[in-house]
Amino acid sequence: MAIRRFPRKSSLRRAKNVLEGVVTPSLKEGIILADMALRWKDIVGYKIANYSMPVSIESGVLVVVASSPGAAHHVSMMGASIAQRIKELWGLEIKGVRSRVGKVRRNQPPRQKRKLLPVEIPKKLLEEKKKAFEGKIGRKDAEEALARLSALYEIRFGRREKKA
């Protein structure tokens, strides 16, 4: 008797048919919303996409957050064309677009902090700064700390001339 490695063709089903039974309408909207956020520039254009982002779909209404009142107004005015474009791309029926002003979050890589290298303060400069602060504060430790800070500032940023 031969062992069958592959099921019969009649038992194979398309992945779409299998997923339709598993994916709920709210999950489908969430997947479309995620894809919509990725392709937002294609829907509203590059300029408006920099100042707005879709955040949710509530009762068939797309909610968009915009960084300024002007951008929110612009998105509201584009509501019909946005709804039409979404229907073309995903087949999702959008009743309208509601915009609100808020913080637009972009998925950007975090900035790398510039690592400052340790600075060696020359003894001559430190002594000069200590003399400048000597007796002005009344606490020796504070005078030394300010002298080191002043010397470090001068090394990093250069000597600033006082304006008369």
Coordinates of N, CA and C in Angstrom, one line a residue, residues 7-157:
P7 N -2.6 15.7 0.1 CA -4.1 15.4 0.2 C -4.7 15.5 -1.2
R8 N -5.9 15.0 -1.4 CA -6.6 15.1 -2.6 C -6.9 16.5 -2.9
K9 N -7.0 16.9 -4.2 CA -7.3 18.2 -4.6 C -8.6 18.7 -4.1
S10 N -9.6 17.8 -4.0 CA -10.9 18.2 -3.5 C -10.9 18.7 -2.0
S11 N -9.9 18.2 -1.2 CA -9.8 18.6 0.2 C -9.0 19.9 0.4
L12 N -8.3 20.4 -0.7 CA -7.6 21.6 -0.5 C -8.5 22.8 -0.6
R13 N -8.3 23.8 0.2 CA -9.2 25.0 0.2 C -8.2 26.2 0.1
R14 N -8.8 27.2 -0.5 CA -8.0 28.5 -0.6 C -7.8 29.1 0.8
A15 N -6.7 29.7 1.0 CA -6.4 30.4 2.3 C -7.4 31.5 2.6
K16 N -7.9 32.1 1.5 CA -8.9 33.2 1.7 C -10.2 32.6 2.3
N17 N -10.6 31.4 1.8 CA -11.8 30.8 2.4 C -11.6 30.4 3.8
V18 N -10.4 29.9 4.2 CA -10.2 29.5 5.5 C -10.2 30.7 6.5
L19 N -9.5 31.8 6.0 CA -9.4 33.0 6.9 C -10.7 33.7 7.1
E20 N -11.6 33.6 6.1 CA -12.8 34.3 6.2 C -13.6 33.9 7.4
G21 N -13.5 32.6 7.7 CA -14.2 32.1 8.9 C -13.6 32.5 10.2
V22 N -12.3 32.8 10.2 CA -11.5 33.1 11.4 C -11.5 34.6 11.7
V23 N -11.4 35.4 10.7 CA -11.2 36.8 10.8 C -12.5 37.5 11.1
T24 N -12.6 38.2 12.2 CA -13.9 38.9 12.5 C -13.9 40.2 11.8
P25 N -15.0 40.9 11.7 CA -15.0 42.2 11.0 C -14.2 43.2 11.7
S26 N -14.1 43.2 13.0 CA -13.3 44.2 13.7 C -11.8 44.0 13.5
L27 N -11.4 42.7 13.4 CA -10.0 42.4 13.1 C -9.7 42.8 11.7
K28 N -10.6 42.6 10.7 CA -10.4 43.0 9.4 C -10.2 44.5 9.3
E29 N -11.0 45.2 10.0 CA -10.9 46.7 10.0 C -9.5 47.1 10.6
G30 N -9.1 46.4 11.6 CA -7.8 46.7 12.2 C -6.6 46.4 11.2
I31 N -6.7 45.4 10.5 CA -5.7 45.0 9.5 C -5.7 46.1 8.4
I32 N -6.9 46.5 7.9 CA -7.0 47.5 6.9 C -6.5 48.8 7.4
L33 N -6.8 49.2 8.7 CA -6.3 50.4 9.3 C -4.8 50.4 9.3
A34 N -4.2 49.3 9.7 CA -2.7 49.3 9.8 C -2.1 49.5 8.4
D35 N -2.7 48.8 7.4 CA -2.2 49.0 6.0 C -2.5 50.4 5.5
M36 N -3.6 51.0 5.9 CA -3.9 52.3 5.5 C -2.9 53.3 6.1
A37 N -2.5 53.1 7.3 CA -1.5 54.0 7.9 C -0.2 53.9 7.2
L38 N 0.2 52.7 6.7 CA 1.4 52.5 5.9 C 1.3 53.2 4.6
R39 N 0.1 53.2 4.0 CA -0.1 53.8 2.6 C -0.8 55.1 2.7
W40 N -0.7 55.8 3.8 CA -1.5 57.1 3.9 C -1.1 58.1 2.9
K41 N 0.2 58.1 2.5 CA 0.7 59.1 1.5 C 0.0 58.9 0.2
D42 N -0.3 57.6 -0.1 CA -0.9 57.3 -1.4 C -2.4 57.8 -1.4
I43 N -3.0 57.8 -0.2 CA -4.4 58.2 -0.1 C -4.6 59.7 -0.1
V44 N -3.9 60.4 0.7 CA -4.1 61.9 0.9 C -3.0 62.7 0.2
G45 N -1.9 62.2 -0.2 CA -0.9 62.9 -0.8 C 0.2 63.2 0.3
Y46 N 1.4 63.5 -0.3 CA 2.6 63.6 0.6 C 2.5 64.7 1.6
K47 N 2.0 65.9 1.2 CA 2.0 67.0 2.1 C 1.1 66.8 3.3
I48 N -0.2 66.4 3.1 CA -1.1 66.2 4.2 C -0.7 65.0 5.0
A49 N -0.1 64.0 4.4 CA 0.4 62.8 5.1 C 1.4 63.1 6.2
N50 N 2.2 64.2 6.0 CA 3.2 64.6 7.0 C 2.5 65.2 8.2
Y51 N 1.3 65.6 8.1 CA 0.6 66.3 9.2 C -0.6 65.5 9.7
S52 N -0.8 64.3 9.2 CA -2.0 63.6 9.7 C -1.8 62.1 9.6
M53 N -2.7 61.4 10.3 CA -2.5 59.9 10.3 C -3.9 59.3 10.8
P54 N -4.3 58.2 10.1 CA -5.5 57.5 10.5 C -5.3 56.8 11.8
V55 N -6.3 56.9 12.8 CA -6.1 56.3 14.1 C -7.1 55.2 14.4
S56 N -8.3 55.3 13.9 CA -9.3 54.3 14.2 C -10.5 54.4 13.2
I57 N -11.3 53.4 13.2 CA -12.6 53.4 12.4 C -13.7 53.1 13.5
E58 N -14.6 54.1 13.6 CA -15.6 54.0 14.6 C -17.0 54.0 13.9
S59 N -17.7 53.0 13.9 CA -19.1 52.9 13.3 C -19.0 53.3 11.8
G60 N -18.0 52.9 11.1 CA -17.9 53.2 9.7 C -17.3 54.5 9.4
V61 N -16.9 55.3 10.4 CA -16.3 56.6 10.3 C -14.8 56.5 10.6
L62 N -14.0 57.0 9.6 CA -12.6 57.0 9.8 C -12.2 58.2 10.6
V63 N -11.4 58.0 11.7 CA -11.0 59.0 12.6 C -9.5 59.3 12.3
V64 N -9.2 60.5 12.0 CA -7.8 60.9 11.6 C -7.4 62.0 12.6
V65 N -6.1 61.8 13.1 CA -5.5 62.8 13.9 C -4.6 63.7 13.1
A66 N -4.7 65.0 13.3 CA -3.9 66.0 12.5 C -3.1 66.8 13.5
S67 N -1.9 67.3 13.1 CA -1.1 68.1 14.0 C -1.5 69.5 14.2
S68 N -2.4 70.0 13.3 CA -2.8 71.4 13.5 C -4.3 71.6 13.1
P69 N -4.9 72.6 13.5 CA -6.3 72.8 13.1 C -6.5 73.0 11.5
G70 N -5.5 73.6 10.9 CA -5.5 73.7 9.5 C -5.5 72.4 8.8
A71 N -4.6 71.5 9.2 CA -4.5 70.2 8.6 C -5.7 69.4 8.9
A72 N -6.3 69.5 10.1 CA -7.5 68.8 10.4 C -8.7 69.2 9.5
H73 N -8.7 70.5 9.3 CA -9.8 71.1 8.4 C -9.6 70.5 6.9
H74 N -8.3 70.5 6.5 CA -8.0 70.0 5.2 C -8.4 68.6 5.0
V75 N -8.1 67.7 6.0 CA -8.5 66.3 6.0 C -10.0 66.2 5.9
S76 N -10.7 67.0 6.7 CA -12.2 67.0 6.7 C -12.8 67.3 5.4
M77 N -12.2 68.3 4.7 CA -12.6 68.7 3.4 C -12.4 67.6 2.3
M78 N -11.4 66.8 2.6 CA -11.0 65.7 1.6 C -11.8 64.4 1.9
G79 N -12.7 64.5 2.9 CA -13.4 63.3 3.4 C -14.0 62.4 2.3
A80 N -14.7 63.0 1.3 CA -15.3 62.1 0.3 C -14.3 61.4 -0.6
S81 N -13.2 62.2 -0.9 CA -12.2 61.5 -1.8 C -11.4 60.5 -1.0
I82 N -11.2 60.7 0.3 CA -10.5 59.7 1.1 C -11.4 58.4 1.2
A83 N -12.7 58.6 1.4 CA -13.6 57.4 1.5 C -13.6 56.7 0.2
Q84 N -13.6 57.4 -0.9 CA -13.6 56.8 -2.2 C -12.3 56.0 -2.5
R85 N -11.2 56.6 -2.1 CA -9.9 55.9 -2.3 C -9.8 54.6 -1.4
I86 N -10.3 54.7 -0.2 CA -10.3 53.5 0.7 C -11.2 52.4 0.1
K87 N -12.3 52.8 -0.5 CA -13.2 51.8 -1.1 C -12.5 51.1 -2.3
E88 N -11.8 51.9 -3.1 CA -11.1 51.4 -4.2 C -10.0 50.4 -3.8
L89 N -9.2 50.8 -2.8 CA -8.0 50.0 -2.4 C -8.4 48.8 -1.6
W90 N -9.3 48.9 -0.7 CA -9.6 47.8 0.3 C -11.1 47.3 0.2
G91 N -11.9 48.0 -0.5 CA -13.3 47.6 -0.5 C -14.1 47.8 0.8
L92 N -13.5 48.7 1.6 CA -14.2 49.0 2.9 C -15.0 50.3 2.7
E93 N -16.3 50.1 3.1 CA -17.2 51.3 3.0 C -17.0 52.2 4.2
I94 N -16.6 53.4 3.9 CA -16.4 54.5 4.9 C -17.5 55.5 4.8
K95 N -18.3 55.7 5.8 CA -19.4 56.7 5.8 C -18.9 58.1 5.8
G96 N -17.8 58.4 6.4 CA -17.3 59.7 6.5 C -15.9 59.8 7.2
V97 N -15.4 60.9 7.3 CA -14.1 61.1 7.9 C -14.2 62.2 8.9
R98 N -13.8 61.9 10.2 CA -13.8 62.8 11.3 C -12.3 63.1 11.7
S99 N -11.9 64.4 11.7 CA -10.6 64.7 12.1 C -10.5 65.4 13.4
R100 N -9.4 65.2 14.1 CA -9.2 65.9 15.4 C -7.8 66.3 15.5
V101 N -7.5 67.3 16.3 CA -6.1 67.8 16.4 C -5.5 67.0 17.6
G102 N -4.3 66.6 17.3 CA -3.5 65.8 18.3 C -2.1 65.6 17.8
K103 N -1.4 64.8 18.5 CA 0.0 64.5 18.2 C 0.0 63.4 17.1
V104 N 0.7 63.7 16.0 CA 0.8 62.7 15.0 C 2.1 61.9 15.3
R105 N 2.0 60.6 15.5 CA 3.1 59.8 15.8 C 3.6 59.0 14.5
R106 N 4.8 59.1 14.3 CA 5.4 58.4 13.1 C 6.3 57.3 13.7
N107 N 6.4 56.3 12.9 CA 7.3 55.2 13.3 C 8.7 55.5 12.7
Q108 N 9.5 56.2 13.6 CA 10.8 56.6 13.2 C 11.8 55.9 14.1
P109 N 13.0 55.6 13.6 CA 14.0 55.0 14.4 C 14.4 56.0 15.5
P110 N 14.7 55.6 16.7 CA 15.1 56.6 17.7 C 16.5 57.2 17.3
R111 N 16.6 58.5 17.7 CA 17.8 59.2 17.4 C 18.9 58.6 18.3
Q112 N 20.1 58.5 17.8 CA 21.2 58.1 18.6 C 21.8 59.3 19.3
K113 N 22.0 59.2 20.5 CA 22.6 60.3 21.3 C 24.1 60.4 21.0
R114 N 24.6 61.6 20.8 CA 26.0 61.8 20.6 C 26.7 61.6 21.8
K115 N 27.7 60.7 21.7 CA 28.5 60.4 22.9 C 29.6 61.4 23.0
L116 N 29.7 62.1 24.2 CA 30.7 63.0 24.4 C 31.9 62.3 25.0
L117 N 33.1 62.7 24.4 CA 34.3 62.1 24.9 C 34.8 62.8 26.2
P118 N 35.5 62.1 27.1 CA 36.0 62.8 28.3 C 37.0 63.9 27.9
V119 N 37.0 65.0 28.6 CA 37.8 66.1 28.3 C 38.8 66.3 29.5
E120 N 40.1 66.4 29.1 CA 41.1 66.6 30.1 C 41.3 68.1 30.2
I121 N 41.1 68.6 31.4 CA 41.2 70.1 31.7 C 42.7 70.4 32.1
P122 N 43.3 71.2 31.3 CA 44.7 71.6 31.6 C 44.8 72.2 33.0
K123 N 45.8 71.9 33.8 CA 46.0 72.4 35.2 C 46.1 73.9 35.2
K124 N 46.8 74.5 34.2 CA 46.9 76.0 34.2 C 45.6 76.7 34.0
L125 N 44.7 76.1 33.1 CA 43.4 76.7 32.9 C 42.5 76.6 34.2
L126 N 42.6 75.4 34.8 CA 41.8 75.2 36.0 C 42.3 76.1 37.1
E127 N 43.6 76.3 37.3 CA 44.1 77.2 38.3 C 43.6 78.6 38.1
E128 N 43.6 79.0 36.8 CA 43.2 80.4 36.4 C 41.7 80.6 36.8
K129 N 40.9 79.5 36.5 CA 39.4 79.6 36.8 C 39.2 79.6 38.3
K130 N 40.0 78.8 39.1 CA 39.8 78.8 40.5 C 40.1 80.1 41.1
K131 N 41.1 80.8 40.6 CA 41.4 82.2 41.1 C 40.3 83.1 40.8
A132 N 39.6 83.0 39.6 CA 38.5 83.8 39.3 C 37.3 83.7 40.2
F133 N 37.1 82.5 40.7 CA 36.0 82.2 41.6 C 36.3 82.3 43.1
E134 N 37.6 82.4 43.4 CA 38.0 82.3 44.8 C 37.4 83.5 45.6
G135 N 36.8 83.1 46.8 CA 36.2 84.1 47.7 C 34.9 84.7 47.3
K136 N 34.4 84.4 46.1 CA 33.2 85.0 45.6 C 31.9 84.3 46.1
I137 N 32.0 83.0 46.5 CA 30.8 82.3 46.9 C 30.8 82.0 48.4
G138 N 32.0 81.7 48.9 CA 32.1 81.4 50.3 C 32.1 79.9 50.6
R139 N 32.0 79.1 49.6 CA 32.1 77.6 49.8 C 33.1 77.1 48.9
K140 N 34.2 76.5 49.4 CA 35.3 76.0 48.6 C 34.9 75.0 47.6
D141 N 34.0 74.0 48.0 CA 33.6 73.0 47.1 C 32.8 73.6 45.9
A142 N 32.0 74.5 46.1 CA 31.2 75.1 45.1 C 32.1 76.0 44.2
E143 N 33.0 76.6 44.7 CA 34.0 77.4 43.9 C 34.8 76.5 43.0
E144 N 35.2 75.4 43.5 CA 36.0 74.4 42.7 C 35.1 73.8 41.6
A145 N 33.9 73.5 41.9 CA 33.0 72.9 40.9 C 32.7 73.9 39.8
L146 N 32.4 75.2 40.2 CA 32.2 76.2 39.2 C 33.4 76.5 38.3
A147 N 34.6 76.4 38.9 CA 35.9 76.6 38.2 C 36.0 75.5 37.1
R148 N 35.7 74.2 37.5 CA 35.8 73.1 36.6 C 34.8 73.2 35.5
L149 N 33.6 73.6 35.8 CA 32.5 73.8 34.9 C 32.9 74.9 33.9
S150 N 33.4 76.0 34.4 CA 33.8 77.1 33.5 C 34.9 76.7 32.6
A151 N 35.9 76.0 33.1 CA 37.0 75.6 32.2 C 36.5 74.6 31.2
L152 N 35.6 73.7 31.6 CA 35.1 72.7 30.6 C 34.3 73.4 29.5
Y153 N 33.5 74.4 29.9 CA 32.7 75.2 29.0 C 33.6 75.9 28.0
E154 N 34.7 76.5 28.5 CA 35.6 77.2 27.6 C 36.3 76.2 26.6
I155 N 36.6 75.0 27.1 CA 37.3 74.0 26.2 C 36.3 73.6 25.1
R156 N 35.1 73.3 25.5 CA 34.1 72.7 24.5 C 33.6 73.8 23.5
F157 N 33.3 75.0 24.0 CA 32.7 76.0 23.2 C 33.6 77.2 22.9

